[in-house]
XYZ file of C-alpha atoms in Angstrom:
786
model
C 142.782 -95.815 -28.242
C 142.498 -92.117 -27.371
C 142.612 -91.599 -23.589
C 139.597 -90.141 -21.788
C 141.452 -87.114 -20.434
C 142.308 -85.958 -23.943
C 138.721 -86.409 -25.097
C 137.495 -84.351 -22.157
C 140.051 -81.563 -22.611
C 139.289 -81.297 -26.338
C 135.510 -81.172 -25.616
C 134.881 -84.270 -27.678
C 131.551 -84.904 -25.933
C 130.249 -81.550 -27.140
C 131.057 -82.550 -30.721
C 129.179 -85.829 -30.193
C 126.203 -83.950 -28.729
C 126.063 -81.687 -31.778
C 126.151 -84.715 -34.072
C 123.522 -86.517 -31.982
C 121.107 -83.631 -32.521
C 121.152 -84.516 -36.223
C 119.855 -88.061 -35.540
C 116.190 -88.940 -36.116
C 115.993 -91.692 -33.494
C 116.708 -91.956 -29.768
C 118.814 -95.114 -30.340
C 120.826 -93.204 -32.951
C 121.478 -90.342 -30.533
C 122.535 -92.809 -27.855
C 124.848 -94.589 -30.309
C 126.490 -91.314 -31.378
C 127.215 -90.322 -27.780
C 129.000 -93.653 -27.320
C 131.223 -93.412 -30.417
C 134.876 -94.144 -29.676
C 137.513 -92.775 -32.105
C 139.140 -95.460 -34.236
C 142.909 -95.666 -34.663
C 142.766 -97.945 -37.728
C 143.249 -95.987 -40.951
C 141.344 -98.544 -43.068
C 138.341 -98.415 -40.749
C 138.495 -94.607 -40.658
C 138.656 -94.453 -44.445
C 135.535 -96.594 -44.626
C 133.742 -94.381 -42.093
C 134.621 -91.252 -44.073
C 133.460 -92.880 -47.298
C 130.167 -93.822 -45.667
C 129.723 -90.195 -44.598
C 130.526 -89.129 -48.156
C 127.904 -91.506 -49.570
C 125.284 -90.318 -47.081
C 126.079 -86.721 -48.045
C 125.605 -87.628 -51.710
C 122.212 -89.195 -51.025
C 121.008 -86.241 -48.942
C 122.392 -83.279 -50.860
C 123.183 -84.390 -54.414
C 120.586 -87.053 -55.143
C 118.143 -85.288 -52.777
C 116.745 -88.545 -51.392
C 115.120 -87.979 -48.002
C 115.664 -90.935 -45.689
C 114.031 -90.812 -42.253
C 115.177 -92.943 -39.344
C 112.312 -92.181 -36.982
C 112.044 -95.407 -35.000
C 112.058 -96.522 -31.349
C 114.479 -98.477 -29.218
C 113.476 -102.146 -29.518
C 116.558 -104.138 -28.515
C 115.159 -104.837 -25.042
C 111.809 -105.838 -26.543
C 113.545 -108.313 -28.836
C 115.302 -109.822 -25.825
C 111.909 -110.280 -24.081
C 110.528 -112.048 -27.139
C 113.588 -114.258 -27.287
C 112.942 -115.252 -23.669
C 109.379 -116.319 -24.527
C 107.625 -113.227 -23.179
C 104.817 -111.821 -25.306
C 104.921 -108.173 -26.318
C 102.016 -105.827 -25.745
C 100.305 -103.737 -28.412
C 102.594 -100.744 -28.022
C 105.740 -102.866 -28.253
C 104.511 -104.738 -31.315
C 103.760 -101.473 -33.102
C 107.297 -100.236 -32.360
C 108.789 -103.392 -33.872
C 106.578 -102.969 -36.936
C 107.701 -99.337 -37.252
C 111.350 -100.418 -37.284
C 110.650 -102.928 -40.055
C 108.773 -100.299 -42.091
C 111.578 -97.753 -41.731
C 114.079 -100.468 -42.684
C 112.162 -101.338 -45.840
C 111.915 -97.704 -46.984
C 115.585 -96.993 -46.160
C 116.751 -100.062 -48.054
C 114.646 -99.233 -51.103
C 115.862 -95.616 -51.148
C 119.513 -96.595 -50.866
C 119.209 -99.278 -53.526
C 117.460 -96.775 -55.826
C 120.657 -94.746 -56.197
C 122.601 -95.029 -59.504
C 124.299 -98.363 -60.094
C 127.866 -97.367 -59.223
C 126.966 -94.936 -56.442
C 126.884 -95.523 -52.661
C 128.328 -99.036 -52.829
C 129.196 -99.168 -49.115
C 125.688 -98.212 -48.013
C 124.228 -100.659 -50.490
C 126.405 -103.406 -49.082
C 125.235 -102.622 -45.539
C 121.637 -102.563 -46.780
C 121.941 -106.206 -47.764
C 121.706 -107.147 -44.070
C 118.351 -105.384 -43.707
C 115.482 -107.853 -43.195
C 112.348 -106.944 -45.126
C 109.114 -108.671 -44.095
C 105.894 -107.104 -45.268
C 104.068 -110.144 -43.855
C 104.997 -109.420 -40.217
C 104.306 -105.699 -40.603
C 100.915 -106.344 -42.233
C 99.911 -108.817 -39.530
C 100.824 -106.428 -36.737
C 99.143 -103.406 -38.340
C 96.030 -105.470 -39.141
C 95.829 -106.921 -35.641
C 96.739 -103.852 -33.561
C 94.549 -100.765 -33.654
C 96.474 -98.665 -31.163
C 98.978 -98.893 -28.345
C 96.276 -100.462 -26.135
C 93.714 -102.094 -28.445
C 93.632 -105.261 -30.539
C 91.533 -105.174 -33.697
C 88.581 -107.526 -34.163
C 90.200 -108.401 -37.494
C 93.024 -110.115 -35.644
C 91.104 -113.419 -35.640
C 87.673 -114.789 -36.484
C 87.309 -116.071 -32.949
C 87.933 -112.643 -31.449
C 85.400 -111.129 -33.806
C 82.799 -113.753 -32.784
C 83.444 -113.210 -29.065
C 83.141 -109.440 -29.394
C 79.919 -109.895 -31.321
C 78.551 -111.992 -28.427
C 79.691 -109.361 -25.936
C 77.875 -106.671 -27.923
C 74.652 -108.747 -27.997
C 74.820 -109.476 -24.272
C 75.442 -105.823 -23.490
C 72.372 -104.936 -25.485
C 70.222 -107.436 -23.582
C 71.491 -106.170 -20.232
C 70.754 -102.584 -21.150
C 67.258 -103.537 -22.272
C 66.600 -105.213 -18.900
C 68.055 -102.323 -16.928
C 66.034 -99.837 -18.928
C 62.931 -101.466 -17.446
C 64.117 -100.602 -13.920
C 65.244 -97.054 -14.747
C 62.076 -96.171 -16.671
C 59.433 -98.126 -14.717
C 57.101 -96.004 -12.575
C 57.030 -98.702 -9.884
C 60.766 -98.415 -9.322
C 61.122 -94.682 -9.850
C 60.705 -93.822 -6.174
C 63.348 -96.409 -5.154
C 66.125 -95.226 -7.407
C 68.579 -92.445 -6.546
C 68.710 -91.536 -10.276
C 67.977 -93.165 -13.616
C 71.590 -93.945 -14.502
C 73.103 -97.402 -14.981
C 76.625 -97.830 -13.627
C 79.256 -100.570 -13.217
C 80.643 -102.004 -10.021
C 83.116 -104.906 -9.932
C 82.792 -105.247 -13.728
C 79.030 -105.848 -13.440
C 76.076 -103.643 -14.360
C 74.155 -102.246 -11.349
C 71.511 -99.611 -10.590
C 71.703 -96.954 -7.818
C 68.994 -97.644 -5.200
C 68.187 -95.435 -2.239
C 69.517 -97.267 0.775
C 66.186 -97.111 2.616
C 64.531 -98.954 -0.275
C 67.220 -101.558 -0.924
C 64.892 -104.294 0.302
C 62.367 -103.385 -2.359
C 64.726 -104.300 -5.224
C 65.733 -107.973 -5.299
C 69.303 -108.570 -6.330
C 72.946 -108.659 -5.299
C 74.458 -105.694 -3.431
C 77.883 -104.736 -4.852
C 78.719 -101.405 -3.271
C 77.510 -98.388 -1.302
C 78.208 -94.695 -1.784
C 80.535 -92.847 0.571
C 77.571 -91.163 2.292
C 75.688 -94.429 2.576
C 72.671 -92.891 0.880
C 72.985 -95.061 -2.232
C 73.308 -98.810 -2.555
C 74.397 -100.324 -5.866
C 72.339 -103.434 -6.626
C 72.590 -105.953 -9.430
C 68.952 -106.998 -10.136
C 68.270 -110.728 -10.100
C 66.894 -110.434 -13.630
C 70.328 -109.582 -15.098
C 72.607 -111.718 -12.892
C 72.767 -114.455 -15.488
C 73.325 -111.969 -18.273
C 76.135 -110.356 -16.296
C 77.647 -113.800 -15.705
C 77.399 -114.495 -19.392
C 79.006 -111.138 -20.238
C 81.818 -111.763 -17.810
C 82.438 -115.159 -19.405
C 82.687 -113.591 -22.855
C 85.063 -110.933 -21.545
C 87.367 -113.597 -20.127
C 87.278 -115.417 -23.457
C 88.118 -112.122 -25.191
C 91.129 -111.573 -22.935
C 92.387 -115.105 -23.548
C 92.027 -114.699 -27.306
C 93.875 -111.326 -27.218
C 96.719 -112.959 -25.303
C 96.823 -115.709 -27.926
C 96.979 -113.124 -30.705
C 99.787 -111.160 -29.014
C 101.640 -114.402 -28.316
C 101.378 -115.514 -31.940
C 102.613 -112.150 -33.202
C 105.485 -112.306 -30.718
C 106.308 -115.812 -31.959
C 106.468 -114.405 -35.521
C 109.026 -111.833 -34.353
C 111.036 -114.385 -32.389
C 111.142 -116.665 -35.427
C 113.048 -113.860 -37.190
C 114.864 -112.662 -34.071
C 118.393 -112.545 -35.487
C 117.416 -110.883 -38.768
C 115.307 -108.247 -37.002
C 118.024 -107.616 -34.421
C 120.653 -107.127 -37.143
C 118.251 -104.898 -39.075
C 117.696 -102.763 -35.990
C 121.444 -102.386 -35.389
C 121.980 -101.508 -39.057
C 119.309 -98.805 -38.868
C 120.929 -97.352 -35.736
C 124.273 -97.296 -37.550
C 122.658 -95.692 -40.612
C 121.148 -92.999 -38.401
C 124.622 -92.170 -37.048
C 126.116 -92.095 -40.554
C 123.517 -89.727 -41.930
C 123.800 -87.587 -38.783
C 127.558 -87.286 -39.419
C 126.853 -86.260 -43.014
C 124.311 -83.653 -41.908
C 126.654 -82.314 -39.229
C 129.566 -82.211 -41.681
C 127.451 -80.087 -44.018
C 126.452 -77.734 -41.204
C 130.097 -76.941 -40.409
C 131.111 -76.823 -44.102
C 133.377 -79.810 -43.570
C 135.648 -81.407 -46.179
C 136.956 -84.933 -46.657
C 140.638 -84.627 -45.601
C 143.586 -86.453 -47.092
C 144.607 -89.317 -44.778
C 147.873 -90.875 -43.696
C 149.256 -92.687 -40.657
C 152.817 -91.398 -40.829
C 152.284 -88.331 -38.643
C 151.928 -85.670 -41.346
C 149.390 -82.926 -40.572
C 148.611 -80.021 -42.888
C 145.496 -78.114 -41.832
C 144.660 -75.344 -44.307
C 142.409 -72.589 -42.951
C 140.963 -74.844 -40.274
C 138.168 -73.580 -38.002
C 137.350 -74.874 -34.537
C 133.906 -76.495 -34.883
C 132.701 -75.242 -31.480
C 133.358 -71.586 -32.312
C 131.107 -69.332 -34.380
C 132.084 -70.125 -37.969
C 131.295 -66.553 -39.023
C 133.624 -65.038 -36.413
C 136.443 -67.553 -35.909
C 139.731 -66.765 -37.669
C 140.924 -69.723 -39.818
C 144.236 -71.291 -38.818
C 146.750 -73.059 -41.056
C 149.239 -75.367 -39.353
C 151.679 -78.009 -40.601
C 153.612 -80.713 -38.757
C 155.337 -84.022 -39.430
C 156.965 -83.502 -42.836
C 160.126 -81.461 -42.251
C 159.555 -80.955 -38.531
C 158.128 -83.248 -35.860
C 158.006 -80.453 -33.264
C 156.297 -77.066 -33.429
C 156.694 -74.280 -30.840
C 153.879 -71.700 -30.865
C 154.389 -68.330 -29.170
C 152.276 -65.234 -28.804
C 150.336 -63.030 -26.374
C 147.779 -64.281 -23.885
C 144.230 -64.511 -25.332
C 145.899 -64.537 -28.740
C 144.602 -67.947 -29.764
C 147.494 -70.315 -28.955
C 145.381 -72.741 -26.932
C 142.551 -72.683 -29.493
C 145.059 -73.512 -32.248
C 146.439 -76.348 -30.120
C 142.966 -77.752 -29.495
C 142.075 -77.283 -33.161
C 144.702 -79.805 -34.235
C 143.499 -82.305 -31.646
C 139.762 -82.026 -32.260
C 140.039 -82.085 -36.086
C 142.171 -85.218 -35.796
C 139.589 -86.885 -33.547
C 136.698 -85.824 -35.793
C 138.474 -87.486 -38.700
C 138.973 -90.638 -36.596
C 135.186 -91.002 -36.149
C 134.386 -90.428 -39.824
C 133.295 -86.768 -39.684
C 134.435 -84.184 -42.223
C 136.533 -81.337 -40.850
C 135.906 -77.577 -41.208
C 138.955 -76.672 -43.284
C 140.012 -75.956 -46.851
C 140.191 -78.672 -49.499
C 143.470 -80.657 -49.610
C 143.940 -80.436 -45.845
C 145.704 -83.503 -44.470
C 145.141 -85.364 -41.203
C 147.279 -88.144 -39.748
C 145.847 -91.030 -37.737
C 147.561 -91.528 -34.365
C 147.478 -94.397 -31.887
C 146.938 -91.843 -29.102
C 146.725 -88.109 -28.499
C 148.328 -86.939 -25.238
C 147.535 -83.504 -23.855
C 148.613 -81.144 -21.110
C 146.138 -78.310 -21.520
C 144.645 -76.097 -18.818
C 145.104 -75.847 -15.045
C 145.277 -79.324 -13.530
C 145.544 -78.138 -9.905
C 144.059 -80.796 -7.609
C 142.807 -79.849 -4.149
C 141.725 -83.424 -3.452
C 145.238 -84.791 -4.042
C 146.877 -81.756 -2.426
C 148.767 -80.890 -5.614
C 149.836 -77.364 -6.561
C 149.426 -76.087 -10.089
C 153.021 -76.947 -10.954
C 152.837 -80.348 -9.257
C 149.718 -81.237 -11.187
C 151.317 -79.870 -14.360
C 154.410 -81.954 -13.746
C 152.309 -85.054 -13.026
C 150.663 -84.655 -16.431
C 154.043 -84.197 -18.121
C 155.343 -87.366 -16.455
C 152.352 -89.298 -17.819
C 152.878 -87.876 -21.297
C 156.601 -88.628 -21.415
C 155.980 -92.169 -20.157
C 153.292 -92.927 -22.747
C 154.606 -91.025 -25.794
C 155.802 -93.086 -28.743
C 156.360 -92.752 -32.488
C 152.718 -92.804 -33.522
C 151.589 -90.344 -30.817
C 150.429 -86.737 -31.094
C 151.431 -84.637 -28.051
C 149.775 -81.265 -27.345
C 151.412 -79.253 -24.540
C 149.994 -75.890 -23.493
C 152.340 -73.450 -21.687
C 154.924 -76.175 -21.029
C 157.044 -75.555 -17.914
C 154.880 -72.850 -16.315
C 154.063 -72.632 -12.614
C 157.670 -72.483 -11.386
C 160.864 -70.440 -11.764
C 160.982 -69.216 -15.397
C 164.605 -70.227 -15.912
C 164.037 -73.750 -14.595
C 160.669 -73.944 -16.322
C 162.240 -73.072 -19.669
C 165.029 -75.605 -19.120
C 162.464 -78.251 -18.218
C 160.414 -77.440 -21.344
C 163.438 -77.801 -23.619
C 164.408 -81.091 -21.955
C 160.876 -82.465 -22.371
C 160.825 -81.479 -26.057
C 164.196 -83.122 -26.644
C 162.935 -86.297 -24.963
C 159.756 -86.364 -27.092
C 161.910 -85.806 -30.204
C 163.937 -88.854 -29.270
C 160.687 -90.832 -29.091
C 159.816 -89.545 -32.588
C 156.472 -88.243 -31.290
C 154.703 -85.422 -33.141
C 154.620 -82.517 -30.679
C 153.042 -79.050 -30.577
C 154.023 -76.788 -27.661
C 152.772 -73.323 -26.729
C 155.036 -71.134 -24.623
C 155.944 -67.587 -23.566
C 159.539 -68.509 -22.703
C 162.165 -66.517 -24.626
C 164.591 -69.422 -24.181
C 162.152 -71.772 -25.894
C 161.764 -69.406 -28.860
C 165.547 -69.167 -29.178
C 165.785 -72.961 -28.922
C 163.239 -73.370 -31.721
C 165.121 -70.932 -33.959
C 168.427 -72.702 -33.307
C 167.117 -76.264 -33.817
C 167.015 -77.585 -37.367
C 164.337 -80.155 -36.541
C 161.982 -77.790 -34.668
C 159.672 -75.326 -36.405
C 158.293 -72.179 -34.844
C 154.995 -70.332 -35.234
C 153.558 -67.211 -33.692
C 150.093 -65.825 -33.066
C 149.808 -62.604 -35.003
C 149.314 -59.295 -33.197
C 149.080 -55.660 -34.220
C 152.494 -54.134 -33.370
C 150.908 -50.707 -32.921
C 147.865 -51.541 -30.801
C 149.209 -54.880 -29.419
C 145.789 -56.434 -29.995
C 145.701 -60.056 -31.229
C 144.486 -60.893 -34.740
C 144.244 -64.654 -33.983
C 146.177 -65.527 -37.152
C 148.845 -68.229 -36.812
C 152.056 -67.436 -38.701
C 154.125 -70.509 -39.506
C 157.894 -69.971 -39.401
C 157.636 -66.805 -37.306
C 157.655 -66.041 -33.607
C 155.634 -63.539 -31.615
C 156.150 -61.520 -28.463
C 154.054 -62.071 -25.334
C 153.472 -58.307 -24.962
C 152.403 -58.863 -21.360
C 153.227 -55.323 -20.197
C 151.630 -53.644 -23.206
C 148.487 -55.723 -22.777
C 148.438 -54.889 -19.059
C 148.644 -51.216 -19.985
C 145.775 -51.573 -22.473
C 143.671 -53.267 -19.787
C 144.150 -50.262 -17.487
C 147.106 -51.094 -15.241
C 148.681 -47.942 -13.805
C 151.251 -46.503 -16.262
C 153.842 -46.014 -13.497
C 153.616 -49.705 -12.647
C 154.015 -50.692 -16.301
C 157.001 -48.388 -16.810
C 158.646 -49.637 -13.645
C 158.142 -53.218 -14.794
C 159.757 -52.384 -18.121
C 162.794 -50.933 -16.330
C 163.257 -54.217 -14.515
C 163.541 -56.222 -17.737
C 167.106 -56.899 -18.819
C 168.553 -55.088 -21.812
C 168.987 -58.427 -23.560
C 165.302 -59.302 -23.173
C 164.251 -55.844 -24.295
C 166.422 -56.150 -27.381
C 164.909 -59.567 -28.154
C 161.351 -58.228 -27.854
C 162.209 -55.159 -29.940
C 163.612 -57.396 -32.652
C 160.374 -59.376 -32.696
C 158.309 -56.189 -32.786
C 160.461 -54.739 -35.579
C 160.202 -57.954 -37.531
C 156.430 -57.879 -37.163
C 156.262 -54.288 -38.432
C 158.450 -55.207 -41.406
C 156.349 -58.304 -42.052
C 153.143 -56.289 -42.097
C 154.648 -53.745 -44.500
C 155.845 -56.589 -46.690
C 152.363 -58.148 -46.590
C 150.850 -54.830 -47.713
C 153.333 -54.617 -50.593
C 152.686 -58.255 -51.404
C 148.959 -57.610 -51.465
C 149.412 -54.661 -53.822
C 151.705 -56.719 -56.041
C 149.207 -59.570 -56.122
C 146.437 -57.154 -57.057
C 148.526 -55.723 -59.903
C 149.445 -59.233 -61.007
C 145.766 -60.119 -60.996
C 144.995 -57.097 -63.183
C 147.886 -57.967 -65.488
C 146.665 -61.548 -65.801
C 143.183 -60.321 -66.679
C 144.654 -58.028 -69.327
C 146.836 -60.843 -70.644
C 143.771 -63.066 -70.826
C 142.031 -60.373 -72.855
C 145.014 -60.193 -75.236
C 145.151 -63.973 -75.519
C 141.416 -64.097 -76.253
C 141.919 -61.446 -78.917
C 144.716 -63.460 -80.510
C 142.480 -66.518 -80.488
C 139.665 -64.582 -82.185
C 142.058 -63.295 -84.864
C 143.495 -66.753 -85.427
C 139.969 -68.148 -85.787
C 139.004 -65.397 -88.250
C 142.204 -66.017 -90.177
C 141.419 -69.749 -90.337
C 137.844 -69.098 -91.466
C 139.077 -66.688 -94.101
C 141.507 -69.263 -95.428
C 138.721 -71.839 -95.545
C 136.445 -69.447 -97.459
C 139.218 -68.697 -99.891
C 139.792 -72.398 -100.473
C 136.063 -72.886 -101.111
C 135.820 -69.873 -103.459
C 139.088 -70.281 -105.309
C 141.158 -73.432 -105.763
C 144.360 -71.458 -105.864
C 145.133 -68.391 -103.714
C 147.962 -65.978 -103.801
C 150.992 -66.730 -101.674
C 151.494 -63.044 -100.905
C 148.071 -62.973 -99.132
C 149.142 -65.679 -96.697
C 152.448 -63.933 -96.135
C 150.602 -60.705 -95.405
C 148.166 -62.463 -93.041
C 150.987 -64.160 -91.174
C 152.822 -60.858 -90.942
C 149.730 -59.221 -89.436
C 149.395 -62.008 -86.856
C 153.047 -61.618 -85.867
C 152.575 -57.869 -85.478
C 149.496 -58.548 -83.351
C 151.470 -60.847 -81.068
C 154.146 -58.153 -80.653
C 151.502 -55.653 -79.611
C 150.063 -58.116 -77.106
C 153.481 -58.634 -75.547
C 153.725 -54.898 -74.798
C 150.791 -55.355 -72.395
C 149.318 -51.819 -72.354
C 146.145 -50.067 -73.482
C 147.772 -48.463 -76.530
C 149.010 -51.845 -77.696
C 145.538 -53.328 -77.226
C 144.053 -50.594 -79.387
C 146.645 -51.123 -82.104
C 146.048 -54.871 -81.915
C 142.398 -54.331 -82.694
C 143.375 -52.201 -85.685
C 145.595 -55.005 -87.002
C 142.771 -57.474 -86.416
C 140.443 -55.301 -88.497
C 143.080 -54.952 -91.179
C 143.334 -58.724 -91.363
C 139.564 -59.031 -91.716
C 139.398 -56.581 -94.637
C 142.423 -57.551 -96.767
C 141.751 -58.457 -100.387
C 142.922 -61.623 -102.096
C 143.827 -61.597 -105.762
C 144.793 -64.537 -107.925
C 148.177 -64.626 -109.685
C 146.523 -65.482 -112.969
C 144.356 -62.559 -114.155
C 140.833 -63.367 -115.374
C 140.368 -61.732 -118.824
C 136.915 -60.518 -119.907
C 135.254 -58.039 -122.260
C 132.595 -55.513 -121.205
C 129.250 -55.867 -122.956
C 126.371 -53.436 -123.371
C 122.727 -54.297 -122.993
C 120.267 -55.492 -120.361
C 121.524 -57.929 -117.723
C 119.594 -61.187 -117.707
C 119.592 -64.442 -115.743
C 122.706 -66.624 -116.423
C 124.704 -63.614 -117.685
C 128.326 -63.291 -116.640
C 128.836 -60.050 -114.697
C 131.574 -58.042 -113.015
C 130.741 -56.865 -109.442
C 132.282 -53.403 -109.163
C 132.234 -53.029 -105.374
C 133.760 -56.479 -104.856
C 136.138 -56.420 -107.842
C 134.970 -59.915 -108.714
C 133.123 -61.829 -111.436
C 130.036 -63.974 -111.088
C 126.877 -65.332 -112.687
C 123.347 -63.892 -112.304
C 120.989 -66.432 -110.754
C 117.818 -64.352 -110.385
C 116.578 -60.767 -110.775
C 114.105 -59.048 -108.438
C 110.783 -57.881 -109.847
C 111.706 -54.248 -109.194
C 114.705 -54.646 -111.523
C 116.946 -53.047 -108.895
C 118.547 -56.065 -107.174
C 119.588 -59.560 -108.140
C 121.302 -62.657 -106.687
C 124.746 -63.401 -108.060
C 126.692 -66.663 -107.708
C 130.343 -65.947 -106.933
C 132.323 -69.172 -106.541
C 130.188 -71.180 -104.115
C 128.730 -68.019 -102.562
C 125.390 -66.482 -103.523
C 125.082 -62.802 -102.596
C 122.466 -60.048 -103.190
C 123.830 -57.218 -105.349
C 122.256 -54.026 -106.763
C 121.966 -54.037 -110.582
C 123.734 -50.696 -110.839
C 126.781 -52.334 -109.205
C 127.057 -54.872 -112.071
C 128.727 -54.770 -115.490
C 127.692 -57.307 -118.102
C 130.780 -59.114 -119.446
C 131.994 -61.933 -121.669
C 134.653 -64.313 -120.387
C 137.515 -64.402 -122.945
C 139.437 -67.398 -121.563
C 138.668 -70.483 -119.459
C 140.743 -71.808 -116.498
C 143.773 -73.847 -117.667
C 142.668 -76.843 -115.567
C 139.955 -77.791 -113.158
C 142.232 -77.431 -110.187
C 142.783 -73.695 -110.740
C 140.260 -70.865 -110.639
C 141.315 -67.328 -111.403
C 139.268 -65.112 -109.094
C 139.489 -61.918 -107.181
C 137.865 -62.237 -103.713
C 136.944 -59.573 -101.161
C 134.916 -60.280 -98.027
C 133.307 -57.128 -96.661
C 130.507 -58.014 -94.329
C 127.472 -60.187 -93.915
C 124.912 -59.063 -96.495
C 122.147 -61.160 -94.993
C 121.952 -59.028 -91.834
C 119.256 -56.381 -91.364
C 121.662 -53.426 -91.058
C 120.420 -49.814 -90.656
C 122.434 -46.658 -91.224
C 122.640 -45.930 -87.471
C 124.290 -47.670 -84.491
C 123.670 -46.730 -80.829
C 126.687 -47.117 -78.519
C 125.337 -45.235 -75.484
C 126.160 -47.088 -72.245
C 129.098 -48.978 -73.767
C 132.708 -48.561 -72.699
C 135.348 -47.847 -75.353
C 136.369 -51.487 -75.788
C 132.770 -52.669 -76.152
C 131.987 -49.849 -78.614
C 134.991 -50.661 -80.836
C 134.099 -54.362 -80.887
C 130.590 -53.496 -82.123
C 131.960 -51.080 -84.733
C 134.328 -53.761 -86.043
C 131.266 -55.798 -87.025
C 128.880 -52.982 -87.901
C 130.990 -50.864 -90.315
C 131.837 -53.673 -92.816
C 128.220 -54.846 -92.798
C 126.895 -51.293 -93.273
C 129.244 -50.676 -96.207
C 128.357 -54.031 -97.691
C 124.687 -53.052 -97.415
C 125.437 -50.109 -99.686
C 125.284 -47.204 -97.249
C 127.527 -44.296 -98.183
C 127.116 -42.638 -94.817
C 126.194 -43.913 -91.327
C 125.399 -42.277 -87.989
C 127.182 -43.381 -84.753
C 125.278 -42.356 -81.590
C 127.589 -42.261 -78.563
C 126.111 -39.490 -76.426
C 127.838 -36.449 -75.022
C 128.695 -37.476 -71.434
C 132.343 -36.828 -70.562
C 133.372 -37.100 -74.195
C 135.566 -40.145 -73.533
C 133.464 -42.517 -75.638
C 133.337 -40.009 -78.539
C 137.132 -39.603 -78.479
C 137.706 -43.358 -78.348
C 135.323 -43.975 -81.271
C 136.863 -41.240 -83.422
C 140.391 -42.451 -82.631
C 139.367 -45.855 -83.933
C 137.722 -44.363 -87.048
C 141.039 -42.720 -87.979
C 142.606 -46.150 -88.506
C 139.676 -47.901 -90.190
C 140.390 -48.523 -93.896
C 136.672 -48.392 -94.771
C 136.261 -44.810 -93.514
C 136.934 -41.932 -95.878
C 136.099 -39.234 -93.317
C 134.057 -38.523 -90.220
C 132.708 -35.458 -88.431
C 130.738 -34.420 -85.347
C 127.014 -34.100 -85.790
C 125.675 -30.653 -86.588
C 122.757 -28.832 -84.998
C 119.722 -31.021 -85.509
C 121.869 -34.146 -86.064
C 122.789 -34.636 -82.400
C 125.721 -32.229 -82.016
C 128.706 -33.763 -80.197
C 126.602 -36.770 -79.167
C 126.813 -38.145 -82.723
C 129.612 -38.896 -85.222
C 128.762 -38.993 -88.963
C 130.911 -41.443 -90.967
C 131.400 -41.404 -94.767
C 132.658 -44.612 -96.400
C 135.265 -44.717 -99.141
């Protein structure tokens, strides 16, 4: 169990208060504020999993579950003792049962294999629509029972209403009669002692026969119950007593219903309170951007970019800290106000948050160990009441820690050994650390002592860390550097805060040469570290750029490989046998492409694209030549033809009505071709067997596309422009254009140069030129195909 002093020092109650604010119910808030950290890893794992399930319901499944109910445990105890509940109390019990029913239904509505722990807990929820319906039917408000509660109550209230009407009719005679007008103080009927009376002027009270019930403060008015309505008032009073008795019977019966299910309702109430705390933890965990940490109970802590939950998450500097794997002890040094104490508390509070089932504000894969206790010596423990000095109180705390520390204990010591002679304080600190090491406790110590820093460096089983500072301005950055130490910089900080320069310089002269050398070494190391970090940052940025470029090359290789594969598939579909030299050429092109990629520069990337285009446009010829004879005459459907532009034979399937275009079947492909591009032929020989087809294949674009003789590249960079041209030029040539117009704009001229550099290497291009006056000048390049 974590001791109370540690919880107070680490501001655990403030964490609980923040969580409690996320609860819907007062009992939930009370329960949260009484949460005690668990030291059982199995129980903690279950608590964290419950928080995870609640988070899933709230933020992934978007199921809104409200726990707005009242505290009813004391009411249930009254019922169990035979005491009837009043209207308000009964309504509160009914509200709990309604909330329970809705919560249970919502949780059970989640997908079958989701939220199994919450579903299991929901099984203990008692659902009774009968009790809720009876209460809501019988109780109108916190102070009124409905006439629908029983037939008898309805009958009694009906009699009361009739009697009231008769009384009012009788009294109206007195208040409206001319014979009584002069006797009455006013014409209003009032009630005294639960009976109807009329206000009579005191001097005329003998003129009105009846019972006197009261007199005004001035004595001017006497309130008289006329003899004519005494019996009616008696009758009314009788009905009212019957009504009260019946209401008590109704409340008693409803209370009996609750008591009959006392244990189920009590367990349901406790389950709802627990649910409210679970969902509050989930909501709080979301608000601090918490993560589910890795758990162990062997003392290993690895907090990655942890943030103290009580500090502004937008301003706090994340801290990474590790303990318990290679080292059981960590010594943290650094300047005052540099963040040592916050880092120390961070480890403690994140551990405790984990132990109550709350996610921690840190990076994914952070690890928290579960301890049997967390012992702390943090802050000034000076005690006036016990007449203890700062050092005495400090020493008293250390004695308690060393007496209670054991293997499964986390010890957090702030400024160990301060408050006395520095030499003795440092010696004491080292001795305490050695003792805690012998106990195998996990220990984090903050200190300014040079001797303690040297001890940490010299010890193989002690790690060191330092709070980062700017070696030029001496201002803290609040970053914790594992494996490095830091100077206290007390004199430099004093100077920055305005201490007289002469005083600072004199203080420096009093420091031994050895200490000055030690501090200078630390300062020099910090300067070198910062320069190394800058170089590392630049190297990482260049590596990032290189990786992006490599990814681009790899993507390009993948595209080429895919095009190669598709080309091979098309060749297989169009011709049963393909030339071996084509495959050798294709493989050679791919190998050249890979070599270019390995160079890793812009020139290589450009050349790689050229090779890719070359691969796309290579021609495939069969080894066995197809022999045919040219024929004269009109081309008709089913004629064999030679396609000049494709260097391939085919069969005419259909001819357009304009006699200018036709569809030709080439292998399994059907393509549109202009009639003037065809030569009528006669096939002189047939394939030797059905497994071989002697064809000549050339793929030069997608003829089905709606291609114009102009492409606009304005706004593109060079890479994007070349990628578009790689697709456009083959399709434009295949469409039959002899000349096309590339619009790239004038701008800086970079895009024009990049486009024209690419055109130089394109096998489809015979020549190109800049646009002339009226064509777009240097903003346009005119391309002529071969």
